[in-house]
Amino acid sequence: MGEDILSMENITKIYGNGFVANKNVNFTIRKGEIHGLVGENGAGKTTLMKVLFGQEIPEEGRILLAGREVNISNPLIALEYGIGMVHQHFMLIESLSVAENMVLGSEPVKGIAFDYDEAVHRTKEVSKKFDLDVNPKAIIRDLSVGYKQRVEILKMLLHGAQILLLDEPTAVLTPQETRELFIQLKQLREKGYSIVFISHKLNEVKEICDRITVLRGGESVSTTDTATVSEQDISKMMVGRDVFLNIEKKKSNPGKPVLSVSNLSYKNKFGLYAFKDLNFTIRSGEILGVAGVEGNGQSELANVLAGLEPIQDGDIKVNGRSIKGMNIRQIREEGVAVIHEDRMTYGTSATQSIAENVISDRYYKEEYKKNGFINWEYVVSKSKELIQNYLIKADGYDAEIRTLSGGNIQKVVAAREFTSKLKLLIASQPTRGIDVGAQELIRKKMIKLRDEENTATLLFSADLSELLNGSDGIIVMYGGKITAYFPDASLVNEEILGEYMLGLKSQSSEEIGGVVHE
């Protein structure tokens, strides 16, 4: 590692509602290092990087580049200074080719027309220079998640970035794709590039980062050499207390089938099968994990089970009763609770209060009524109770959802769903993008529901560690089909799951058939 090439000094960012996202934060980046940036949701990581990339303007503080103060007022200026950001949700145009995406903002022209051949040439040149192979003529929508990420990184390098800011870069990658990404990042480090690596996966932070900076409550708590701290040390600095990274759970004792999926198929709006002929069963007191690279039918399956999409072919039964033709409320009345993958679109109403969100599935029930109207005194009492039990950090029960951090929003969703008198939980990415403290709470509650309420849970997660630690059995989806079933999650590892997720292996129909419990 070389000398400090960039320093952020006493950065303070306050939003219009008075929320202090960053308070006197100090952060330095050295030439040729991979620097981990960690902290709970709401700790100020993303805000700090948005300040550095010119997407937010701080109230106080300054940025020094090679010892000289610079004013970064927008992303274009950031790129001029050699700072590029790869967002967790890629900023690529799906209908365009790799080459067309690569040159957006600096398109080559021939006369007055876009010079496609030159765009292809530039893409090939930068691909060769950094040993990151891409097909310039491939259409983005046809590429895997890992491939898209490579395009994003190359795009920043083509635009002259010397400092790369990576926001949760492994959130949806398989172990094999993550390993390949780490090789690429290490090669960039050896060439003198600097990388900021934002992640909640502390094992990966330990593996790839030279130093780490921990933010807590909007302030910088510590910057240290990664080799000198353990994952437990890092989590304690993030949360301010000991956190149990691996949740202990006893062996399950499954009962009768709660969810039965029979010959279920679903075509998307393009008339293509998102999944086809799915058959599986989940029993009471059992957590069944679903592994798969994003885009292999998991999201569509979760939506059909939740009633967001209709049952087109096949059937779904909850406790022996078909939910075909039922609306969302009717499905929920059967004891189905849902943690949606997109907590802001389907899980909450951003402009409503915590209290209004936690009663949104039950306000019409007699328990919450008084003289024919909503009993707000009772609602407030129950909301305060849930805020306390689920450790939700907020100004109060009347705080709008949009004012909370991602982790606290997810706790609101969990508080509502876990107290809905559920028999079946559909949990889609329940801990994605949230901090270790919120992860610990949600995972513990899911296991408690399994053991004390005999809840059946279908757990969709891109976090393979979560699947392996939290599930009793695991199915793998590839190409819209179930290609593997592991009845005992403790006997499989991330490497094996990754091979099935990438389609390198598949089981026989006899092995897969074990997931259907008559």
XYZ file of C-alpha atoms in Angstrom:
518
model
C 0.000 0.000 0.000
C 1.157 3.510 -0.785
C 0.559 6.935 0.654
C -2.829 8.509 1.393
C -4.269 9.675 -1.925
C -7.660 10.860 -0.686
C -8.857 12.208 2.643
C -12.323 13.144 3.807
C -12.030 15.433 6.823
C -14.795 16.220 9.331
C -17.601 15.451 6.872
C -21.030 16.402 8.224
C -24.197 15.797 6.245
C -27.624 16.804 7.594
C -30.810 16.091 5.662
C -33.773 18.462 5.453
C -35.701 16.681 8.196
C -32.840 17.343 10.618
C -31.438 13.808 10.403
C -27.637 13.833 10.864
C -26.363 11.147 8.479
C -22.651 11.952 8.911
C -21.098 13.804 11.838
C -17.443 14.876 11.640
C -16.481 11.724 9.740
C -12.823 11.194 8.826
C -11.922 8.677 6.143
C -8.706 8.111 4.199
C -7.888 5.989 1.171
C -4.377 4.856 0.290
C -3.002 4.169 -3.157
C -3.206 0.457 -3.983
C -5.444 -0.688 -1.126
C -8.831 -2.328 -0.687
C -10.501 -0.468 2.167
C -13.573 -1.932 3.853
C -16.358 0.419 4.966
C -18.721 -1.241 7.447
C -21.488 -0.261 9.831
C -25.145 -0.805 10.642
C -27.865 0.443 8.312
C -28.230 4.134 9.027
C -24.600 4.370 10.155
C -23.829 6.714 7.250
C -21.815 4.518 4.849
C -23.849 5.179 1.707
C -24.204 8.882 2.499
C -20.441 9.219 2.922
C -19.825 7.559 -0.446
C -22.503 9.733 -2.086
C -20.637 12.772 -0.770
C -17.415 11.435 -2.251
C -19.117 10.689 -5.582
C -20.780 14.101 -5.729
C -24.348 12.904 -5.242
C -24.675 14.717 -1.903
C -23.177 18.026 -0.772
C -21.985 18.095 2.866
C -22.772 20.916 5.285
C -19.255 20.801 6.677
C -15.880 19.230 5.981
C -13.576 18.962 3.018
C -12.124 16.422 0.581
C -8.412 16.369 -0.210
C -7.144 14.590 -3.322
C -3.370 14.091 -3.350
C -3.174 16.771 -0.653
C -5.195 19.354 -2.602
C -8.714 20.362 -1.598
C -11.299 19.592 -4.276
C -14.977 20.471 -4.706
C -16.984 17.478 -5.946
C -20.449 18.803 -6.708
C -21.697 16.041 -9.038
C -20.723 12.554 -10.324
C -19.234 13.895 -13.571
C -16.741 15.948 -11.585
C -16.031 12.900 -9.413
C -15.153 10.925 -12.527
C -12.923 13.769 -13.730
C -11.038 13.380 -10.449
C -10.785 9.620 -11.014
C -13.523 8.507 -8.591
C -16.067 5.952 -9.850
C -18.951 4.268 -8.042
C -20.540 0.886 -8.782
C -23.962 0.882 -7.127
C -25.570 -2.220 -5.618
C -28.388 -1.868 -8.155
C -26.613 -1.628 -11.484
C -26.995 1.530 -13.576
C -26.991 -0.300 -16.915
C -29.566 -0.012 -19.706
C -30.833 -3.557 -20.199
C -31.801 -3.195 -23.875
C -28.400 -1.891 -24.993
C -25.204 -3.800 -25.725
C -22.168 -3.930 -23.454
C -20.280 -1.524 -25.753
C -23.165 0.971 -25.856
C -23.401 0.962 -22.069
C -19.647 1.339 -21.695
C -19.463 4.633 -23.603
C -22.611 6.299 -22.243
C -21.734 9.899 -21.481
C -18.754 9.949 -23.838
C -20.190 8.421 -26.996
C -17.852 8.303 -30.026
C -19.271 9.809 -33.205
C -18.545 9.501 -36.900
C -19.781 12.613 -38.603
C -23.057 13.180 -36.771
C -23.838 9.495 -36.076
C -22.924 7.271 -33.128
C -19.809 5.244 -33.989
C -20.713 1.731 -32.799
C -17.508 0.184 -34.146
C -15.415 2.613 -32.098
C -17.469 1.792 -28.991
C -16.737 -1.897 -29.566
C -13.042 -1.090 -30.093
C -12.823 0.906 -26.847
C -14.551 -1.878 -24.946
C -12.139 -4.488 -26.293
C -9.145 -2.289 -25.423
C -10.165 -1.677 -21.811
C -11.188 -5.330 -21.435
C -7.736 -6.433 -22.603
C -5.902 -3.852 -20.467
C -7.520 -5.032 -17.236
C -7.870 -8.704 -18.160
C -11.634 -8.546 -17.634
C -13.150 -10.433 -20.535
C -16.482 -9.145 -21.879
C -18.341 -9.534 -25.164
C -18.871 -5.947 -26.454
C -21.874 -6.951 -28.592
C -23.760 -8.901 -25.905
C -27.090 -7.387 -24.756
C -27.109 -6.521 -21.047
C -30.428 -8.266 -20.283
C -28.939 -11.583 -21.462
C -26.020 -11.450 -19.017
C -25.602 -12.975 -15.569
C -25.451 -10.746 -12.489
C -21.712 -11.348 -12.105
C -21.109 -10.427 -15.750
C -23.148 -7.224 -15.422
C -21.061 -6.228 -12.443
C -17.884 -6.739 -14.470
C -19.319 -4.406 -17.129
C -20.035 -1.771 -14.447
C -16.464 -1.952 -13.125
C -14.977 -1.782 -16.623
C -17.232 1.157 -17.441
C -15.809 3.121 -14.499
C -12.254 2.175 -15.502
C -12.904 3.237 -19.110
C -14.020 6.632 -17.791
C -10.693 6.990 -15.969
C -11.533 5.948 -12.408
C -8.505 5.352 -10.162
C -10.605 4.996 -7.009
C -13.536 2.561 -7.180
C -16.413 2.687 -4.684
C -18.204 -0.693 -4.587
C -21.548 -0.824 -2.748
C -22.421 -4.373 -1.600
C -20.691 -5.900 -4.657
C -21.260 -9.554 -3.647
C -24.873 -9.282 -2.442
C -26.275 -11.513 -5.213
C -23.180 -13.423 -6.371
C -22.500 -17.146 -6.004
C -19.291 -18.217 -4.193
C -17.691 -18.915 -7.569
C -18.611 -15.443 -8.890
C -17.418 -13.836 -5.654
C -14.080 -15.637 -5.924
C -13.696 -14.407 -9.498
C -14.541 -10.832 -8.442
C -11.940 -10.959 -5.656
C -9.273 -12.068 -8.135
C -10.164 -9.085 -10.322
C -10.086 -6.650 -7.384
C -6.706 -7.923 -6.221
C -5.336 -7.469 -9.743
C -6.573 -3.880 -9.753
C -4.960 -3.295 -6.353
C -1.645 -4.603 -7.686
C -1.890 -2.087 -10.538
C -2.173 0.755 -8.013
C -5.953 1.219 -8.041
C -7.748 1.914 -4.769
C -11.055 0.267 -3.862
C -13.631 1.053 -1.181
C -15.518 -2.153 -0.388
C -18.889 -1.630 1.363
C -20.347 -4.871 2.705
C -22.324 -6.498 5.500
C -20.537 -9.824 4.872
C -17.803 -9.611 7.473
C -16.082 -12.827 6.357
C -15.561 -11.245 2.932
C -14.369 -7.969 4.476
C -11.782 -9.982 6.403
C -10.720 -11.870 3.279
C -10.357 -9.034 0.767
C -9.715 -5.785 2.674
C -6.376 -4.371 3.843
C -7.934 -1.893 6.278
C -11.440 -1.245 7.552
C -13.255 1.835 8.769
C -16.261 1.333 11.042
C -19.098 3.876 11.155
C -21.649 3.904 13.968
C -24.436 6.414 14.410
C -23.063 8.588 11.610
C -19.603 8.873 13.164
C -16.301 7.167 12.371
C -15.518 4.805 15.255
C -12.277 3.183 14.136
C -9.893 2.596 11.239
C -7.683 -0.445 11.645
C -5.672 -3.070 9.781
C -8.047 -5.930 8.972
C -5.543 -8.562 10.050
C -5.637 -7.322 13.639
C -9.398 -7.799 14.225
C -11.838 -10.726 14.078
C -15.343 -10.767 12.607
C -16.652 -10.680 16.174
C -14.513 -7.608 16.916
C -15.842 -5.823 13.817
C -19.482 -6.615 14.611
C -19.025 -5.375 18.179
C -17.568 -2.079 16.894
C -20.498 -1.737 14.465
C -23.276 -2.416 16.962
C -21.662 -1.453 20.261
C -22.329 -4.872 21.794
C -21.556 -8.549 21.208
C -23.423 -10.016 18.237
C -23.913 -13.739 17.624
C -23.068 -14.206 13.943
C -24.098 -17.879 13.817
C -27.522 -18.453 15.343
C -27.788 -21.704 17.285
C -30.759 -23.886 16.443
C -31.796 -27.365 17.436
C -32.811 -30.025 14.938
C -36.297 -29.476 13.557
C -39.244 -31.715 14.342
C -41.524 -31.267 11.317
C -45.205 -32.100 11.482
C -47.931 -32.163 8.842
C -47.647 -30.428 5.444
C -48.585 -26.745 5.578
C -47.663 -25.640 2.037
C -48.108 -28.008 -0.899
C -47.082 -26.835 -4.381
C -48.251 -29.088 -7.247
C -47.193 -28.825 -10.903
C -46.963 -25.047 -10.549
C -45.967 -23.073 -13.660
C -45.861 -19.359 -14.389
C -45.243 -17.389 -17.593
C -44.016 -13.796 -17.431
C -45.328 -10.857 -19.465
C -43.161 -11.934 -22.434
C -44.856 -15.337 -22.533
C -41.740 -17.121 -21.229
C -41.731 -19.573 -18.339
C -40.269 -18.013 -15.202
C -40.704 -21.430 -13.579
C -42.314 -24.675 -14.687
C -43.768 -27.795 -13.042
C -42.639 -27.072 -9.494
C -43.514 -29.630 -6.826
C -42.534 -29.288 -3.178
C -43.950 -29.370 0.340
C -43.119 -27.571 3.579
C -44.225 -29.035 6.902
C -45.026 -27.302 10.164
C -41.933 -26.629 12.261
C -39.683 -26.630 9.196
C -37.625 -24.010 7.346
C -37.037 -24.806 3.668
C -34.398 -22.644 1.997
C -34.410 -21.700 -1.691
C -31.017 -21.106 -3.327
C -30.501 -19.767 -6.823
C -28.784 -17.085 -8.839
C -31.084 -14.080 -9.260
C -33.381 -14.472 -12.265
C -34.086 -18.207 -12.048
C -37.722 -17.913 -10.998
C -37.420 -17.328 -7.257
C -38.927 -13.824 -7.247
C -41.854 -14.894 -9.425
C -42.479 -17.928 -7.218
C -42.543 -15.760 -4.094
C -44.977 -13.356 -5.782
C -47.355 -16.150 -6.828
C -47.286 -17.659 -3.319
C -48.045 -14.228 -1.827
C -50.943 -13.577 -4.214
C -49.215 -10.732 -6.084
C -49.436 -12.821 -9.259
C -52.176 -15.309 -10.221
C -51.823 -19.085 -10.204
C -51.740 -19.848 -13.932
C -51.126 -23.608 -13.984
C -50.973 -26.089 -11.131
C -52.095 -25.517 -7.564
C -50.997 -24.206 -4.164
C -52.554 -25.535 -0.985
C -52.167 -24.089 2.512
C -53.166 -26.594 5.214
C -54.892 -28.673 2.562
C -56.973 -25.817 1.126
C -56.331 -24.428 -2.360
C -55.616 -20.692 -2.507
C -56.241 -20.562 -6.255
C -58.418 -17.558 -7.049
C -58.011 -16.002 -3.606
C -57.024 -12.352 -3.223
C -54.184 -11.198 -0.969
C -56.356 -10.637 2.110
C -57.963 -14.062 1.740
C -54.542 -15.691 1.435
C -53.367 -13.886 4.561
C -56.494 -15.055 6.383
C -55.281 -18.600 5.715
C -52.276 -17.808 7.918
C -49.771 -16.742 5.243
C -47.311 -13.986 6.197
C -44.894 -12.420 3.725
C -41.598 -10.569 3.978
C -41.295 -9.126 0.481
C -38.002 -8.835 -1.372
C -38.750 -5.150 -2.037
C -39.635 -3.770 1.386
C -40.337 -0.251 0.084
C -42.695 -1.198 -2.772
C -44.621 -4.102 -1.247
C -43.585 -4.325 2.399
C -44.368 -0.832 3.653
C -45.990 2.484 2.845
C -43.153 5.026 2.983
C -45.257 8.053 3.931
C -47.281 6.286 6.636
C -46.238 5.932 10.267
C -44.824 2.873 11.996
C -48.183 2.400 13.746
C -50.132 2.553 10.484
C -47.766 0.084 8.836
C -47.889 -2.504 11.611
C -51.720 -2.592 11.590
C -52.095 -2.497 7.790
C -52.929 -6.227 7.717
C -55.264 -6.226 10.746
C -56.940 -2.831 11.167
C -60.318 -4.287 10.105
C -60.343 -6.957 12.822
C -62.495 -6.603 15.940
C -59.433 -6.542 18.204
C -58.465 -3.159 16.709
C -61.939 -1.591 16.721
C -63.944 0.423 19.206
C -67.518 1.481 18.497
C -67.030 0.554 14.835
C -63.895 2.648 14.370
C -60.167 1.963 14.676
C -59.147 2.032 18.333
C -56.101 4.271 18.008
C -55.297 4.149 21.692
C -54.949 0.375 21.406
C -53.015 0.691 18.105
C -50.516 3.071 19.715
C -50.102 0.739 22.690
C -49.434 -2.304 20.450
C -47.076 -0.269 18.238
C -44.999 0.844 21.213
C -44.824 -2.758 22.335
C -43.557 -3.929 18.926
C -41.044 -1.069 18.690
C -39.620 -2.201 22.025
C -39.677 -5.948 21.283
C -38.096 -5.567 17.849
C -35.543 -2.932 18.885
C -36.776 -0.450 16.257
C -34.829 2.811 16.387
C -37.200 5.679 15.607
C -38.433 8.995 16.991
C -41.672 7.289 17.979
C -44.641 5.224 16.815
C -45.741 8.119 14.578
C -42.412 8.335 12.688
C -42.844 7.939 8.921
C -41.266 4.803 7.458
C -39.179 6.822 4.990
C -37.309 8.449 7.900
C -35.972 5.089 9.144
C -32.807 3.254 8.118
C -33.124 0.121 5.976
C -32.515 -2.169 8.927
C -35.217 -0.510 10.995
C -37.696 -0.574 8.118
C -37.083 -4.322 7.857
C -37.688 -4.661 11.596
C -41.075 -2.942 11.146
C -41.960 -5.459 8.418
C -40.792 -8.351 10.608
C -42.731 -7.023 13.608
C -45.961 -6.998 11.590
C -45.476 -10.338 9.827
C -44.147 -12.287 12.815
C -47.150 -11.239 14.949
C -49.842 -11.955 12.345
C -50.867 -15.355 13.766
C -49.057 -17.002 10.900
C -48.896 -20.655 9.915
C -46.723 -20.123 6.845
C -43.994 -17.510 6.325
C -42.772 -16.573 2.842
C -39.483 -14.778 3.558
C -37.781 -13.209 0.523
C -34.290 -11.831 1.200
C -35.284 -11.014 4.814
C -31.822 -9.726 5.765
C -30.551 -8.334 2.440
C -28.734 -5.024 2.833
C -29.271 -4.768 6.580
C -26.719 -4.722 9.383
C -25.590 -7.594 11.590
C -27.708 -6.464 14.547
C -30.949 -6.492 12.527
C -29.909 -9.759 10.854
C -29.405 -11.406 14.232
C -32.830 -10.309 15.480
C -34.736 -11.473 12.390
C -32.954 -14.843 12.175
C -33.546 -15.546 15.872
C -37.243 -14.662 15.528
C -37.641 -16.995 12.512
C -36.165 -19.924 14.428
C -38.281 -19.074 17.489
C -41.412 -19.168 15.290
C -40.357 -22.573 13.978
C -39.769 -24.011 17.434
C -42.525 -22.376 19.501
C -45.319 -21.810 16.958
C -44.574 -24.704 14.558
C -44.476 -22.181 11.708
C -43.550 -23.445 8.248
C -41.111 -21.106 6.462
C -39.981 -20.818 2.855
C -36.742 -18.833 2.954
C -35.477 -17.198 -0.256
C -31.981 -15.755 0.209
C -28.962 -14.774 -1.868
C -26.877 -15.077 1.310
C -25.765 -18.701 1.253
C -24.464 -18.492 4.807
C -27.958 -17.483 5.917
C -29.512 -20.389 4.008
C -27.076 -22.934 5.430
C -27.370 -21.684 9.013
C -31.095 -20.942 8.996
C -32.635 -23.708 6.886
C -33.452 -27.304 7.740
C -33.497 -28.366 4.087
C -32.589 -26.518 0.857
C -33.841 -26.649 -2.719
C -31.915 -25.115 -5.624
C -33.640 -23.394 -8.547
C -31.975 -23.109 -11.941
C -33.686 -22.180 -15.208
C -37.068 -22.060 -13.477
C -36.839 -25.644 -12.213
C -35.848 -27.353 -8.975
C -32.516 -28.974 -9.817
C -31.479 -30.166 -6.365
C -32.867 -30.950 -2.923
C -30.761 -31.283 0.209
C -32.946 -32.558 3.088
C -30.255 -31.732 5.669
C -28.720 -28.276 5.154
C -25.923 -29.085 7.612
C -24.487 -31.654 5.172
C -23.919 -29.203 2.305
C -21.649 -26.155 1.870
C -21.518 -22.955 -0.205
C -19.233 -24.471 -2.850
C -21.601 -27.371 -3.521
C -24.641 -25.063 -3.626
C -22.791 -22.759 -6.027
C -22.208 -25.583 -8.511
C -25.931 -26.379 -8.656
C -26.875 -22.668 -8.744
C -24.662 -22.140 -11.801
C -26.137 -25.199 -13.550
C -22.879 -27.148 -13.421
C -24.635 -29.998 -11.628
C -28.197 -31.285 -11.191
C -29.756 -34.154 -9.268
C -31.910 -37.003 -10.525
C -35.689 -36.720 -10.368
C -35.693 -39.360 -7.611
C -33.439 -37.249 -5.373
C -35.441 -34.082 -6.027
C -38.698 -35.946 -5.417
C -37.843 -36.190 -1.731
C -38.973 -32.604 -1.210
C -42.588 -33.662 -1.751
C -43.910 -35.012 1.564
C -47.145 -36.925 1.189
